[in-house]
Structures are given as structure tokens and as C-alpha cells.
Amino acid sequence: MTSFDEVGLLVISFDEIGFLMTSTDEVDFLVTSSHEVGLLVTSADEISFLVTFVDEVGLLVTSANEVSLLKTSADKVSILMISYDEVDFDEVDLLMTSSDKVGLLVTFADEVGLLMTSYDEIGFSMISIDEVGLLVTFGVRSAS
């Protein structure tokens, strides 16, 4: 487990790890890159910029609260879960989720100004939206 408090710039890159948990509080810029990871959990609170790249991950969970820009890109992921809570357009510029060959994609958004979800070859997808200003969803070959 990696925990950070009031960090200006944080970059995490890992390859072939069984479990990784990252918890951040008041971080300006966070980049997480992973390859062949069994379980990846990222929790972000009051972050200006958060980017997560994953390749061949068994389970990815991203939770963001009061984040200015959040981008999650997943390739060959079995389960991808993203939760946004109490985010509005004044505080958030863009929430973007891009996934390719994902078994299960779950996106929860509450009070989000702009939410974009793009997926290709997903077995099951569920999007739960509450008080979203603009929602854009792209789906190709989705079985849902």
C-alpha cells in the first residue's frame, strides 16, 4: 500500500505486481501506469490531475472525490470499476474512461458536469448517473 498526503507530483509505474493500493490526499498531479497487475486500487481526494493507465489487469478500482481532471485508460482488464462522488463542472474539467477488451465495466457518477465513457469489446457494462450535465458514451461490440 502506498499513501501520500499533500504531494505536488506523483508518478507510479509497476510491472507484474499482484496487488497495489494507492491512496492520495491533496495531490496536484498523479500518474499511475501498470502492466499485468492482479489488483489495482486508486483512491483520490482533492486532486487536480489524475491519470491511470492499466494493461492486462484483473481488477481495477478508481475512486475520486473533488478531482479536477480524471482519466482512466484500461486495456484487457477483467473488471473495471470507477466511482465519482460529488463532482460538479466548476471543479471538474473532464472525467474520461477508455477501456478495450474489458470483461466488466461499472461507472458510477454523482453530480458530474461532464462524463465521457468509451469502450470496445466489453462483455458487460453498467453506467449509473445522478445529476450529470453532459454524458457521452461510445460503445463498440458491447454485449450489454
PDB file of C-alpha atoms in Angstrom:
ATOM      1  CA  MET A   1       0.000   0.000   0.000  1.00  0.00           C
ATOM      2  CA  THR A   2       1.227   3.454  -0.895  1.00  0.00           C
ATOM      3  CA  SER A   3      -0.132   6.519   0.880  1.00  0.00           C
ATOM      4  CA  PHE A   4       0.554  10.158   0.024  1.00  0.00           C
ATOM      5  CA  ASP A   5      -0.522  13.403   1.680  1.00  0.00           C
ATOM      6  CA  GLU A   6      -0.009  16.874   0.162  1.00  0.00           C
ATOM      7  CA  VAL A   7       2.287  15.794  -2.688  1.00  0.00           C
ATOM      8  CA  GLY A   8       2.951  18.065  -5.662  1.00  0.00           C
ATOM      9  CA  LEU A   9       3.831  15.473  -8.321  1.00  0.00           C
ATOM     10  CA  LEU A  10       3.450  11.696  -8.007  1.00  0.00           C
ATOM     11  CA  VAL A  11       4.298   9.127 -10.685  1.00  0.00           C
ATOM     12  CA  ILE A  12       3.823   5.389 -10.088  1.00  0.00           C
ATOM     13  CA  SER A  13       4.853   2.738 -12.608  1.00  0.00           C
ATOM     14  CA  PHE A  14       4.823  -1.003 -11.959  1.00  0.00           C
ATOM     15  CA  ASP A  15       5.020  -4.264 -13.914  1.00  0.00           C
ATOM     16  CA  GLU A  16       3.766  -7.761 -12.952  1.00  0.00           C
ATOM     17  CA  ILE A  17       2.560  -6.916  -9.420  1.00  0.00           C
ATOM     18  CA  GLY A  18      -0.045  -8.993  -7.626  1.00  0.00           C
ATOM     19  CA  PHE A  19      -1.646  -6.188  -5.585  1.00  0.00           C
ATOM     20  CA  LEU A  20      -1.213  -2.414  -5.488  1.00  0.00           C
ATOM     21  CA  MET A  21      -3.215   0.096  -3.472  1.00  0.00           C
ATOM     22  CA  THR A  22      -2.609   3.830  -3.833  1.00  0.00           C
ATOM     23  CA  SER A  23      -4.274   6.366  -1.553  1.00  0.00           C
ATOM     24  CA  THR A  24      -3.712  10.069  -2.167  1.00  0.00           C
ATOM     25  CA  ASP A  25      -4.869  13.185  -0.360  1.00  0.00           C
ATOM     26  CA  GLU A  26      -4.399  16.734  -1.720  1.00  0.00           C
ATOM     27  CA  VAL A  27      -2.105  15.768  -4.612  1.00  0.00           C
ATOM     28  CA  ASP A  28      -1.702  18.140  -7.551  1.00  0.00           C
ATOM     29  CA  PHE A  29      -0.649  15.620 -10.218  1.00  0.00           C
ATOM     30  CA  LEU A  30      -0.848  11.809 -10.094  1.00  0.00           C
ATOM     31  CA  VAL A  31       0.079   9.357 -12.859  1.00  0.00           C
ATOM     32  CA  THR A  32      -0.278   5.599 -12.369  1.00  0.00           C
ATOM     33  CA  SER A  33       0.909   3.139 -15.021  1.00  0.00           C
ATOM     34  CA  SER A  34       0.590  -0.620 -14.586  1.00  0.00           C
ATOM     35  CA  HIS A  35       1.151  -3.763 -16.642  1.00  0.00           C
ATOM     36  CA  GLU A  36      -0.005  -7.288 -15.731  1.00  0.00           C
ATOM     37  CA  VAL A  37      -1.268  -6.402 -12.248  1.00  0.00           C
ATOM     38  CA  GLY A  38      -3.696  -8.617 -10.345  1.00  0.00           C
ATOM     39  CA  LEU A  39      -5.477  -5.907  -8.321  1.00  0.00           C
ATOM     40  CA  LEU A  40      -5.129  -2.124  -8.596  1.00  0.00           C
ATOM     41  CA  VAL A  41      -6.946   0.256  -6.265  1.00  0.00           C
ATOM     42  CA  THR A  42      -6.573   4.019  -6.583  1.00  0.00           C
ATOM     43  CA  SER A  43      -8.316   6.391  -4.197  1.00  0.00           C
ATOM     44  CA  ALA A  44      -8.017  10.111  -4.864  1.00  0.00           C
ATOM     45  CA  ASP A  45      -9.252  13.024  -2.761  1.00  0.00           C
ATOM     46  CA  GLU A  46      -8.846  16.681  -3.770  1.00  0.00           C
ATOM     47  CA  ILE A  47      -6.508  16.005  -6.714  1.00  0.00           C
ATOM     48  CA  SER A  48      -6.044  18.413  -9.599  1.00  0.00           C
ATOM     49  CA  PHE A  49      -4.956  15.862 -12.223  1.00  0.00           C
ATOM     50  CA  LEU A  50      -5.182  12.050 -12.080  1.00  0.00           C
ATOM     51  CA  VAL A  51      -4.218   9.680 -14.913  1.00  0.00           C
ATOM     52  CA  THR A  52      -4.334   5.881 -14.646  1.00  0.00           C
ATOM     53  CA  PHE A  53      -3.079   3.548 -17.385  1.00  0.00           C
ATOM     54  CA  VAL A  54      -3.517  -0.218 -16.951  1.00  0.00           C
ATOM     55  CA  ASP A  55      -2.768  -3.168 -19.224  1.00  0.00           C
ATOM     56  CA  GLU A  56      -3.840  -6.769 -18.527  1.00  0.00           C
ATOM     57  CA  VAL A  57      -5.147  -6.091 -15.006  1.00  0.00           C
ATOM     58  CA  GLY A  58      -7.503  -8.443 -13.179  1.00  0.00           C
ATOM     59  CA  LEU A  59      -9.331  -5.820 -11.110  1.00  0.00           C
ATOM     60  CA  LEU A  60      -9.090  -2.022 -11.248  1.00  0.00           C
ATOM     61  CA  VAL A  61     -10.961   0.259  -8.836  1.00  0.00           C
ATOM     62  CA  THR A  62     -10.713   4.039  -9.068  1.00  0.00           C
ATOM     63  CA  SER A  63     -12.458   6.310  -6.583  1.00  0.00           C
ATOM     64  CA  ALA A  64     -12.244  10.075  -6.980  1.00  0.00           C
ATOM     65  CA  ASN A  65     -13.654  12.912  -4.882  1.00  0.00           C
ATOM     66  CA  GLU A  66     -13.192  16.582  -5.808  1.00  0.00           C
ATOM     67  CA  VAL A  67     -10.853  15.863  -8.727  1.00  0.00           C
ATOM     68  CA  SER A  68     -10.273  18.452 -11.449  1.00  0.00           C
ATOM     69  CA  LEU A  69      -9.288  16.069 -14.259  1.00  0.00           C
ATOM     70  CA  LEU A  70      -9.523  12.285 -14.062  1.00  0.00           C
ATOM     71  CA  LYS A  71      -8.610   9.950 -16.917  1.00  0.00           C
ATOM     72  CA  THR A  72      -8.601   6.168 -16.753  1.00  0.00           C
ATOM     73  CA  SER A  73      -7.390   4.065 -19.661  1.00  0.00           C
ATOM     74  CA  ALA A  74      -7.695   0.275 -19.419  1.00  0.00           C
ATOM     75  CA  ASP A  75      -6.690  -2.449 -21.876  1.00  0.00           C
ATOM     76  CA  LYS A  76      -7.508  -6.160 -21.390  1.00  0.00           C
ATOM     77  CA  VAL A  77      -8.981  -5.625 -17.917  1.00  0.00           C
ATOM     78  CA  SER A  78     -11.335  -8.193 -16.372  1.00  0.00           C
ATOM     79  CA  ILE A  79     -13.202  -5.814 -14.028  1.00  0.00           C
ATOM     80  CA  LEU A  80     -13.043  -2.005 -14.162  1.00  0.00           C
ATOM     81  CA  MET A  81     -14.949  -0.009 -11.556  1.00  0.00           C
ATOM     82  CA  ILE A  82     -14.892   3.793 -11.396  1.00  0.00           C
ATOM     83  CA  SER A  83     -16.740   5.847  -8.819  1.00  0.00           C
ATOM     84  CA  TYR A  84     -17.177   9.624  -8.892  1.00  0.00           C
ATOM     85  CA  ASP A  85     -18.783  11.341  -5.916  1.00  0.00           C
ATOM     86  CA  GLU A  86     -19.933  14.952  -5.529  1.00  0.00           C
ATOM     87  CA  VAL A  87     -18.105  16.335  -8.561  1.00  0.00           C
ATOM     88  CA  ASP A  88     -19.510  19.309 -10.436  1.00  0.00           C
ATOM     89  CA  PHE A  89     -18.498  21.158 -13.566  1.00  0.00           C
ATOM     90  CA  ASP A  90     -16.999  24.047 -11.613  1.00  0.00           C
ATOM     91  CA  GLU A  91     -14.438  21.704 -10.071  1.00  0.00           C
ATOM     92  CA  VAL A  92     -14.077  19.123 -12.860  1.00  0.00           C
ATOM     93  CA  ASP A  93     -12.985  19.799 -16.430  1.00  0.00           C
ATOM     94  CA  LEU A  94     -13.189  16.242 -17.765  1.00  0.00           C
ATOM     95  CA  LEU A  95     -13.898  12.756 -16.447  1.00  0.00           C
ATOM     96  CA  MET A  96     -12.906  10.260 -19.127  1.00  0.00           C
ATOM     97  CA  THR A  97     -12.913   6.471 -19.117  1.00  0.00           C
ATOM     98  CA  SER A  98     -11.475   4.496 -22.012  1.00  0.00           C
ATOM     99  CA  SER A  99     -11.361   0.706 -21.988  1.00  0.00           C
ATOM    100  CA  ASP A 100     -10.551  -2.001 -24.516  1.00  0.00           C
ATOM    101  CA  LYS A 101     -11.398  -5.705 -24.147  1.00  0.00           C
ATOM    102  CA  VAL A 102     -12.900  -5.361 -20.654  1.00  0.00           C
ATOM    103  CA  GLY A 103     -14.999  -8.105 -19.085  1.00  0.00           C
ATOM    104  CA  LEU A 104     -16.988  -5.875 -16.720  1.00  0.00           C
ATOM    105  CA  LEU A 105     -17.168  -2.076 -16.657  1.00  0.00           C
ATOM    106  CA  VAL A 106     -19.051  -0.249 -13.918  1.00  0.00           C
ATOM    107  CA  THR A 107     -19.170   3.547 -13.766  1.00  0.00           C
ATOM    108  CA  PHE A 108     -20.898   5.479 -11.002  1.00  0.00           C
ATOM    109  CA  ALA A 109     -21.234   9.248 -11.323  1.00  0.00           C
ATOM    110  CA  ASP A 110     -22.924  11.626  -8.889  1.00  0.00           C
ATOM    111  CA  GLU A 111     -23.222  15.361  -9.604  1.00  0.00           C
ATOM    112  CA  VAL A 112     -20.752  15.307 -12.513  1.00  0.00           C
ATOM    113  CA  GLY A 113     -20.586  18.097 -15.072  1.00  0.00           C
ATOM    114  CA  LEU A 114     -19.050  16.143 -17.977  1.00  0.00           C
ATOM    115  CA  LEU A 115     -18.595  12.385 -18.140  1.00  0.00           C
ATOM    116  CA  MET A 116     -17.199  10.548 -21.166  1.00  0.00           C
ATOM    117  CA  THR A 117     -17.084   6.753 -21.372  1.00  0.00           C
ATOM    118  CA  SER A 118     -15.562   4.919 -24.314  1.00  0.00           C
ATOM    119  CA  TYR A 119     -15.329   1.145 -24.544  1.00  0.00           C
ATOM    120  CA  ASP A 120     -14.566  -1.537 -27.134  1.00  0.00           C
ATOM    121  CA  GLU A 121     -15.332  -5.282 -26.889  1.00  0.00           C
ATOM    122  CA  ILE A 122     -16.842  -5.229 -23.395  1.00  0.00           C
ATOM    123  CA  GLY A 123     -18.793  -8.191 -22.093  1.00  0.00           C
ATOM    124  CA  PHE A 124     -20.953  -6.263 -19.618  1.00  0.00           C
ATOM    125  CA  SER A 125     -21.238  -2.556 -18.918  1.00  0.00           C
ATOM    126  CA  MET A 126     -23.290  -0.606 -16.398  1.00  0.00           C
ATOM    127  CA  ILE A 127     -23.397   3.176 -16.042  1.00  0.00           C
ATOM    128  CA  SER A 128     -25.221   4.773 -13.119  1.00  0.00           C
ATOM    129  CA  ILE A 129     -25.649   8.543 -13.424  1.00  0.00           C
ATOM    130  CA  ASP A 130     -27.098  11.076 -10.990  1.00  0.00           C
ATOM    131  CA  GLU A 131     -27.278  14.806 -11.792  1.00  0.00           C
ATOM    132  CA  VAL A 132     -24.878  14.764 -14.757  1.00  0.00           C
ATOM    133  CA  GLY A 133     -24.716  17.784 -17.032  1.00  0.00           C
ATOM    134  CA  LEU A 134     -23.371  16.039 -20.140  1.00  0.00           C
ATOM    135  CA  LEU A 135     -22.863  12.323 -20.742  1.00  0.00           C
ATOM    136  CA  VAL A 136     -21.108  10.906 -23.806  1.00  0.00           C
ATOM    137  CA  THR A 137     -20.875   7.138 -24.239  1.00  0.00           C
ATOM    138  CA  PHE A 138     -19.157   5.272 -27.066  1.00  0.00           C
ATOM    139  CA  GLY A 139     -19.638   1.525 -27.402  1.00  0.00           C
ATOM    140  CA  VAL A 140     -18.333  -0.936 -29.952  1.00  0.00           C
ATOM    141  CA  ARG A 141     -19.168  -4.662 -29.861  1.00  0.00           C
ATOM    142  CA  SER A 142     -20.569  -4.471 -26.341  1.00  0.00           C
ATOM    143  CA  ALA A 143     -22.627  -7.443 -25.157  1.00  0.00           C
ATOM    144  CA  SER A 144     -24.607  -5.385 -22.625  1.00  0.00           C
TER     145      SER A 144
END
